[in-house]
């Protein structure tokens, strides 16, 4: 799977060209946002000693050490209490969209109509349906979910745990972070309290609630397996998110549901699994969800800074492969940095004078050696404000000022 930079405009790629071959230098995995994949339930942490060990070590007053997932909360039934506390604020989201298959232009010509008449091909429509999860963030009916749950939907239906059903209005969606907001006409609704995703640590106990595979109000639990997983780490190079990894079982339909801590606070939004893997789920940190949701509620959209470059992290191994692929087309003297393998025509990078073969050494005076660092610095920049970029070009250091524009959006048909 190819790994590309997030700042490139969506466009058709000539798979026979040099840039495509260079993209293949980066390793990727297949991430699934709404596909079919099964994960095993969360791990069991308590282990029992073998009979032999038990016979050798008999204590009159043995100290029973609870498993970590219990000791972290001090309550063996903490999952039950969390679910009772927050369950009513988790919703099911059903969406549908009508797809129209077009008729070749030739058949709309009067000449063809004269011969084929009513037997000429007609436009056909089909309805695609999907379901996911979401959670209520405001008692007056504001809900957050994944963008891919409602993308292109003609109709959105929200079902509460108590069985009430409402038509939902999509206030806005941001496919770059996969966050969307929905509004339903209701008041005095239960809401989730929000935690701080910046302070999370691997090993913390978590709970997921959602509607996987149509099984409403499903609860799973596990731990945080890792934090700060980049989009390229999990093979979702079109996203701009650092994910939280969890082994709590999540499946298609869990998308958009909350990942909760032991206090019942939402700390992330479940969004993806890796195809064919077990115990590898990914969630968007709640601090990111909140930031994007607030912009979507206020303006209906989110603008992301865009340079218009496609890149590969330069390593000694990649440098050798580049020489084999490109020959003498690149005069690479740098051993580390981020190599630009394509510049989008008429993009901010093109206008500023960045070139294929440039190696980015720093952005805004901050050294960079990986694609992920470039992505974060560009994402935190301001649209319309010049961003100083230092590149190595043919062995020389060159300073370039690039003025980011808003990332062009493309909606799938």
Coordinates of C-alpha atoms in Angstrom, one line a residue:
X1 CA 0.0 0.0 0.0
X2 CA 1.4 3.4 -0.9
X3 CA 2.1 5.9 1.8
X4 CA 1.7 9.5 0.7
X5 CA 1.7 12.9 2.3
X6 CA -1.6 14.5 3.3
X7 CA -0.9 17.8 1.7
X8 CA -1.3 16.7 -1.9
X9 CA -4.3 17.4 -4.0
X10 CA -6.5 14.4 -5.0
X11 CA -5.6 13.5 -8.5
X12 CA -5.0 10.6 -10.9
X13 CA -1.6 9.1 -10.4
X14 CA 0.4 7.6 -13.3
X15 CA 1.4 4.4 -11.7
X16 CA 4.2 4.0 -14.2
X17 CA 5.9 7.2 -13.2
X18 CA 8.9 7.8 -10.9
X19 CA 6.8 9.3 -8.0
X20 CA 4.7 6.2 -7.8
X21 CA 7.8 4.0 -7.5
X22 CA 9.2 6.3 -4.8
X23 CA 6.0 6.2 -2.8
X24 CA 6.3 2.4 -2.6
X25 CA 9.4 2.9 -0.4
X26 CA 7.2 3.5 2.6
X27 CA 5.5 0.5 4.2
X28 CA 1.8 0.6 4.8
X29 CA -1.0 -1.6 6.1
X30 CA -4.6 -2.0 5.2
X31 CA -6.9 0.0 7.5
X32 CA -10.6 -0.6 7.5
X33 CA -13.1 2.1 8.5
X34 CA -16.3 0.3 7.7
X35 CA -15.3 -3.0 6.1
X36 CA -15.9 -6.5 7.3
X37 CA -13.4 -7.7 9.9
X38 CA -13.7 -9.5 13.2
X39 CA -11.6 -8.8 16.3
X40 CA -11.3 -11.1 19.3
X41 CA -12.7 -9.9 22.7
X42 CA -10.4 -7.9 25.0
X43 CA -7.6 -9.7 26.8
X44 CA -8.0 -11.4 30.1
X45 CA -5.4 -10.1 32.5
X46 CA -5.7 -12.4 35.5
X47 CA -3.4 -15.4 35.4
X48 CA -3.7 -18.5 37.5
X49 CA -0.6 -20.4 38.9
X50 CA -0.1 -23.9 37.7
X51 CA -0.9 -26.8 40.1
X52 CA 2.8 -27.5 40.6
X53 CA 3.4 -23.9 41.6
X54 CA 0.5 -23.9 44.0
X55 CA 1.8 -27.0 45.8
X56 CA 5.2 -25.5 46.2
X57 CA 4.0 -22.2 47.6
X58 CA 1.2 -22.5 50.2
X59 CA 0.6 -19.4 52.3
X60 CA -1.7 -19.3 55.3
X61 CA -3.1 -15.9 54.4
X62 CA -2.5 -15.5 50.7
X63 CA -2.7 -12.0 49.3
X64 CA -4.9 -11.9 46.2
X65 CA -3.7 -9.3 43.7
X66 CA -6.5 -8.1 41.5
X67 CA -5.8 -7.9 37.8
X68 CA -4.6 -4.5 36.6
X69 CA -7.9 -3.6 34.9
X70 CA -9.7 -3.8 38.3
X71 CA -7.0 -2.4 40.5
X72 CA -6.8 0.8 38.3
X73 CA -10.3 1.6 39.4
X74 CA -10.5 -0.1 42.8
X75 CA -13.9 -1.6 41.8
X76 CA -14.3 -5.0 40.2
X77 CA -17.7 -3.9 38.8
X78 CA -16.5 -0.5 37.4
X79 CA -17.5 -1.5 33.8
X80 CA -21.1 -2.1 34.9
X81 CA -21.2 1.3 36.6
X82 CA -19.7 3.1 33.7
X83 CA -22.2 1.5 31.2
X84 CA -25.1 2.4 33.5
X85 CA -23.9 5.9 33.8
X86 CA -23.1 6.7 30.2
X87 CA -25.0 4.1 28.1
X88 CA -28.0 6.4 27.4
X89 CA -25.8 9.0 25.7
X90 CA -24.6 6.5 23.1
X91 CA -26.7 6.4 19.9
X92 CA -27.1 4.3 16.8
X93 CA -26.8 6.1 13.5
X94 CA -28.3 4.7 10.3
X95 CA -27.7 6.4 7.0
X96 CA -28.7 5.9 3.4
X97 CA -27.7 7.4 0.1
X98 CA -29.0 7.0 -3.4
X99 CA -26.5 6.1 -6.1
X100 CA -27.5 6.8 -9.7
X101 CA -25.7 4.9 -12.5
X102 CA -25.4 7.1 -15.5
X103 CA -26.3 6.3 -19.1
X104 CA -23.6 6.7 -21.8
X105 CA -23.9 10.1 -23.6
X106 CA -24.3 8.3 -26.9
X107 CA -27.7 7.0 -25.9
X108 CA -29.0 10.4 -25.1
X109 CA -28.4 11.4 -28.7
X110 CA -31.7 11.8 -30.7
X111 CA -30.3 9.6 -33.5
X112 CA -29.9 6.7 -31.1
X113 CA -33.2 7.4 -29.5
X114 CA -34.9 7.1 -32.9
X115 CA -33.6 3.5 -33.3
X116 CA -33.7 2.2 -29.7
X117 CA -36.8 4.1 -28.4
X118 CA -37.9 2.8 -25.0
X119 CA -35.4 0.0 -25.1
X120 CA -32.5 2.4 -24.8
X121 CA -30.6 2.1 -21.4
X122 CA -32.2 4.0 -18.6
X123 CA -30.4 5.6 -15.6
X124 CA -30.7 3.2 -12.6
X125 CA -30.7 4.0 -8.9
X126 CA -29.7 2.0 -5.9
X127 CA -29.8 2.8 -2.2
X128 CA -26.7 2.1 -0.1
X129 CA -27.3 1.7 3.6
X130 CA -24.9 1.8 6.5
X131 CA -24.9 2.0 10.3
X132 CA -22.6 3.3 13.0
X133 CA -22.5 4.8 16.4
X134 CA -22.3 8.2 17.9
X135 CA -22.5 10.0 21.3
X136 CA -24.4 13.0 22.5
X137 CA -22.3 16.0 23.4
X138 CA -25.0 18.6 24.1
X139 CA -28.4 18.1 25.8
X140 CA -30.1 20.0 23.0
X141 CA -29.3 17.2 20.5
X142 CA -25.8 17.7 19.1
X143 CA -24.1 14.4 18.3
X144 CA -20.6 13.5 17.1
X145 CA -19.7 10.5 14.9
X146 CA -17.3 9.5 12.2
X147 CA -17.5 11.3 8.9
X148 CA -17.5 8.0 7.0
X149 CA -20.7 7.0 8.8
X150 CA -22.7 9.8 7.3
X151 CA -20.6 10.7 4.2
X152 CA -22.9 11.5 1.2
X153 CA -26.1 10.4 3.1
X154 CA -29.5 11.5 1.8
X155 CA -31.0 10.5 5.1
X156 CA -29.7 10.0 8.6
X157 CA -31.7 8.4 11.4
X158 CA -30.6 8.5 15.1
X159 CA -31.9 5.9 17.6
X160 CA -31.5 6.5 21.3
X161 CA -31.0 3.7 23.8
X162 CA -34.6 4.2 25.1
X163 CA -35.9 3.4 21.6
X164 CA -36.8 6.9 20.4
X165 CA -35.9 7.6 16.8
X166 CA -35.1 11.0 15.2
X167 CA -34.2 12.3 11.8
X168 CA -30.7 13.7 12.0
X169 CA -29.3 16.7 10.2
X170 CA -25.6 16.7 9.3
X171 CA -24.2 20.0 10.5
X172 CA -20.8 19.3 8.9
X173 CA -18.2 16.6 8.3
X174 CA -14.4 16.6 8.0
X175 CA -13.1 13.6 6.0
X176 CA -9.5 14.6 6.8
X177 CA -10.0 13.8 10.5
X178 CA -13.1 11.6 10.0
X179 CA -15.2 13.6 12.4
X180 CA -18.8 14.7 11.8
X181 CA -21.5 16.4 13.8
X182 CA -25.3 15.7 13.7
X183 CA -28.3 17.6 15.2
X184 CA -31.6 16.0 16.2
X185 CA -34.7 17.9 17.4
X186 CA -34.7 16.9 21.0
X187 CA -34.0 18.4 24.4
X188 CA -32.9 17.3 27.9
X189 CA -30.8 14.5 26.5
X190 CA -28.1 12.6 28.5
X191 CA -24.6 13.6 27.6
X192 CA -21.1 12.3 28.1
X193 CA -18.5 14.0 30.2
X194 CA -15.2 14.6 28.4
X195 CA -11.7 13.5 29.6
X196 CA -8.3 14.7 28.5
X197 CA -6.7 12.6 25.8
X198 CA -3.4 14.3 26.1
X199 CA -2.7 12.6 29.4
X200 CA -3.4 9.0 28.4
X201 CA -0.9 6.3 29.1
X202 CA -0.6 2.8 27.6
X203 CA -2.1 0.2 30.0
X204 CA -5.0 2.3 31.1
X205 CA -8.3 0.4 31.2
X206 CA -10.9 1.5 28.6
X207 CA -14.5 0.6 27.6
X208 CA -16.0 0.8 24.2
X209 CA -19.8 1.1 23.6
X210 CA -21.4 1.0 20.2
X211 CA -23.5 -1.0 17.7
X212 CA -21.2 -3.4 16.0
X213 CA -22.7 -5.5 13.1
X214 CA -26.2 -4.3 14.1
X215 CA -25.9 -5.5 17.7
X216 CA -27.1 -2.5 19.6
X217 CA -25.6 -1.3 22.9
X218 CA -22.7 -3.7 22.8
X219 CA -20.0 -3.2 25.5
X220 CA -16.4 -4.3 25.3
X221 CA -13.4 -3.5 27.4
X222 CA -9.6 -3.7 27.3
X223 CA -6.7 -1.3 27.6
X224 CA -4.9 1.5 25.8
X225 CA -2.3 -0.4 23.8
X226 CA -0.5 2.7 22.5
X227 CA -0.9 6.5 22.0
X228 CA 0.3 8.7 19.2
X229 CA -0.1 6.2 16.3
X230 CA 0.3 8.3 13.2
X231 CA -2.0 7.9 10.2
X232 CA 0.8 6.5 8.2
X233 CA 1.5 3.9 10.9
X234 CA -1.9 2.4 10.4
X235 CA -2.1 2.8 6.7
X236 CA -4.6 5.7 6.6
X237 CA -2.3 8.3 4.9
X238 CA -5.3 10.4 3.8
X239 CA -6.0 11.3 7.4
X240 CA -4.5 13.8 9.7
X241 CA -4.9 12.2 13.1
X242 CA -2.6 10.7 15.8
X243 CA -4.6 7.7 16.9
X244 CA -5.1 5.9 20.2
X245 CA -4.6 2.2 19.8
X246 CA -6.7 -0.2 21.9
X247 CA -7.3 -3.9 22.3
X248 CA -11.0 -3.4 23.3
X249 CA -12.9 -5.3 20.6
X250 CA -14.4 -3.0 18.0
X251 CA -16.0 -4.0 14.7
X252 CA -17.9 -2.3 11.8
X253 CA -20.7 -0.5 13.4
X254 CA -18.6 0.7 16.4
X255 CA -17.5 3.6 14.2
X256 CA -18.2 6.9 15.9
X257 CA -18.9 5.3 19.3
X258 CA -17.0 6.4 22.5
X259 CA -13.9 5.0 24.1
X260 CA -14.3 5.6 27.8
X261 CA -12.0 5.6 30.8
X262 CA -12.8 4.1 34.2
X263 CA -14.6 7.3 35.3
X264 CA -17.0 7.2 32.4
X265 CA -15.3 10.1 30.6
X266 CA -15.0 9.8 26.8
X267 CA -11.4 9.9 25.9
X268 CA -11.6 9.0 22.2
X269 CA -13.9 8.1 19.3
X270 CA -13.6 4.6 17.8
X271 CA -12.9 4.7 14.1
X272 CA -10.8 2.0 12.5
X273 CA -9.4 -1.5 12.6
X274 CA -6.6 -3.2 10.7
X275 CA -7.9 -5.7 8.3
X276 CA -7.1 -9.3 9.3
X277 CA -5.6 -8.3 12.6
X278 CA -6.8 -9.1 16.1
X279 CA -6.9 -6.7 19.0
X280 CA -5.8 -3.7 16.9
X281 CA -8.4 -1.0 17.1
X282 CA -7.9 2.7 16.7
X283 CA -9.7 5.8 18.0
X284 CA -9.5 9.5 17.5
X285 CA -8.4 11.4 20.6
X286 CA -11.3 13.3 22.2
X287 CA -9.3 16.6 22.2
X288 CA -9.1 16.4 18.4
X289 CA -12.7 15.4 18.1
X290 CA -13.8 18.4 20.3
X291 CA -11.7 20.9 18.3
X292 CA -13.0 19.7 14.9
X293 CA -16.6 19.3 16.2
X294 CA -16.7 22.9 17.5
X295 CA -15.6 24.2 14.1
X296 CA -18.1 22.0 12.3
X297 CA -20.9 23.3 14.5
X298 CA -19.9 26.9 14.1
X299 CA -19.2 26.9 10.3
X300 CA -20.1 23.5 8.9
X301 CA -16.6 22.9 7.6
X302 CA -12.9 22.7 8.6
X303 CA -10.1 24.1 6.5
X304 CA -6.8 22.3 6.7
X305 CA -3.5 23.9 5.6
X306 CA -2.2 22.5 2.3
X307 CA 1.2 22.7 0.6
X308 CA 0.8 20.4 -2.4
X309 CA 3.7 18.0 -2.0
X310 CA 4.1 14.3 -1.9
X311 CA 7.0 13.0 0.2
X312 CA 9.0 10.0 1.5
X313 CA 11.0 9.8 4.7
X314 CA 14.7 9.7 3.7
X315 CA 16.6 6.8 5.4
X316 CA 19.9 5.2 4.3
X317 CA 17.8 2.2 3.0
X318 CA 15.4 4.5 1.1
X319 CA 18.3 6.5 -0.3
X320 CA 19.9 3.4 -1.8
X321 CA 16.5 2.4 -3.3
X322 CA 16.0 5.9 -4.7
X323 CA 19.4 5.7 -6.5
X324 CA 18.3 2.3 -8.0
X325 CA 15.0 3.7 -9.1
X326 CA 15.9 7.3 -10.2
X327 CA 19.5 6.8 -11.2
X328 CA 21.1 10.3 -11.5
X329 CA 17.9 12.2 -11.6
X330 CA 18.3 13.1 -7.9
X331 CA 21.6 14.5 -6.6
X332 CA 21.0 13.2 -3.0
X333 CA 23.7 14.3 -0.6
X334 CA 21.5 14.3 2.5
X335 CA 21.2 11.1 4.6
X336 CA 18.1 12.1 6.5
X337 CA 15.2 14.5 6.0
X338 CA 12.0 14.4 4.0
X339 CA 12.4 14.0 0.2
X340 CA 9.9 15.7 -2.1
X341 CA 8.9 13.2 -4.8
X342 CA 6.2 15.3 -6.5
X343 CA 5.0 18.9 -6.5
X344 CA 1.3 19.5 -7.4
X345 CA 1.1 22.0 -10.3
X346 CA -0.1 25.5 -9.3
X347 CA 0.0 24.5 -5.6
X348 CA 1.4 26.7 -2.8
X349 CA 4.6 24.6 -2.9
X350 CA 4.9 25.0 -6.7
X351 CA 4.3 28.8 -6.5
X352 CA 6.9 29.1 -3.8
X353 CA 9.6 27.3 -5.8
X354 CA 9.9 23.9 -4.0
X355 CA 11.2 21.3 -6.4
X356 CA 11.1 17.5 -6.8
X357 CA 14.3 16.2 -5.2
X358 CA 14.4 18.8 -2.4
X359 CA 15.0 17.4 1.0
X360 CA 13.1 19.3 3.8
X361 CA 15.4 19.8 6.8
X362 CA 13.3 22.1 8.9
X363 CA 9.9 23.9 9.0
X364 CA 9.5 27.1 11.0
X365 CA 13.0 26.5 12.4
X366 CA 12.1 23.1 13.8
X367 CA 14.2 20.2 12.4
X368 CA 12.3 17.4 10.7
X369 CA 13.4 13.9 9.7
X370 CA 10.0 12.2 9.2
X371 CA 6.8 12.7 7.1
X372 CA 4.8 12.8 10.3
X373 CA 6.7 15.7 11.7
X374 CA 6.1 17.7 8.5
X375 CA 2.4 16.9 8.6
X376 CA 2.0 18.1 12.2
X377 CA 3.9 21.3 11.5
X378 CA 1.9 22.1 8.4
X379 CA -1.4 21.2 10.1
X380 CA -0.5 23.6 12.9
X381 CA 0.4 26.4 10.5
X382 CA -2.0 29.1 9.4
X383 CA -3.6 29.3 6.0
X384 CA -2.4 32.4 4.1
X385 CA 0.6 33.0 6.4
X386 CA 4.1 32.2 5.0
X387 CA 5.7 29.2 6.5
X388 CA 9.6 29.2 6.4
X389 CA 10.9 25.9 5.0
X390 CA 14.6 25.0 4.8
X391 CA 15.5 22.4 2.1
X392 CA 18.7 20.9 0.9
X393 CA 19.0 21.1 -2.9
X394 CA 22.0 19.7 -4.8
X395 CA 24.1 19.9 -1.6
X396 CA 23.1 23.5 -0.9
X397 CA 20.8 24.9 1.9
X398 CA 17.9 26.9 0.4
X399 CA 15.3 28.9 2.3
X400 CA 11.8 28.9 0.9
X401 CA 8.7 30.7 2.2
X402 CA 5.5 28.7 1.4
X403 CA 2.0 30.2 1.9
X404 CA -0.4 27.3 2.8
X405 CA -3.8 27.3 1.1
X406 CA -6.9 25.4 2.2
X407 CA -6.8 21.7 1.4
X408 CA -8.9 20.9 -1.7
X409 CA -11.7 18.5 -0.8
X410 CA -13.0 15.7 -2.9
X411 CA -16.1 13.7 -2.2
X412 CA -16.3 10.2 -3.3
X413 CA -19.2 9.3 -5.6

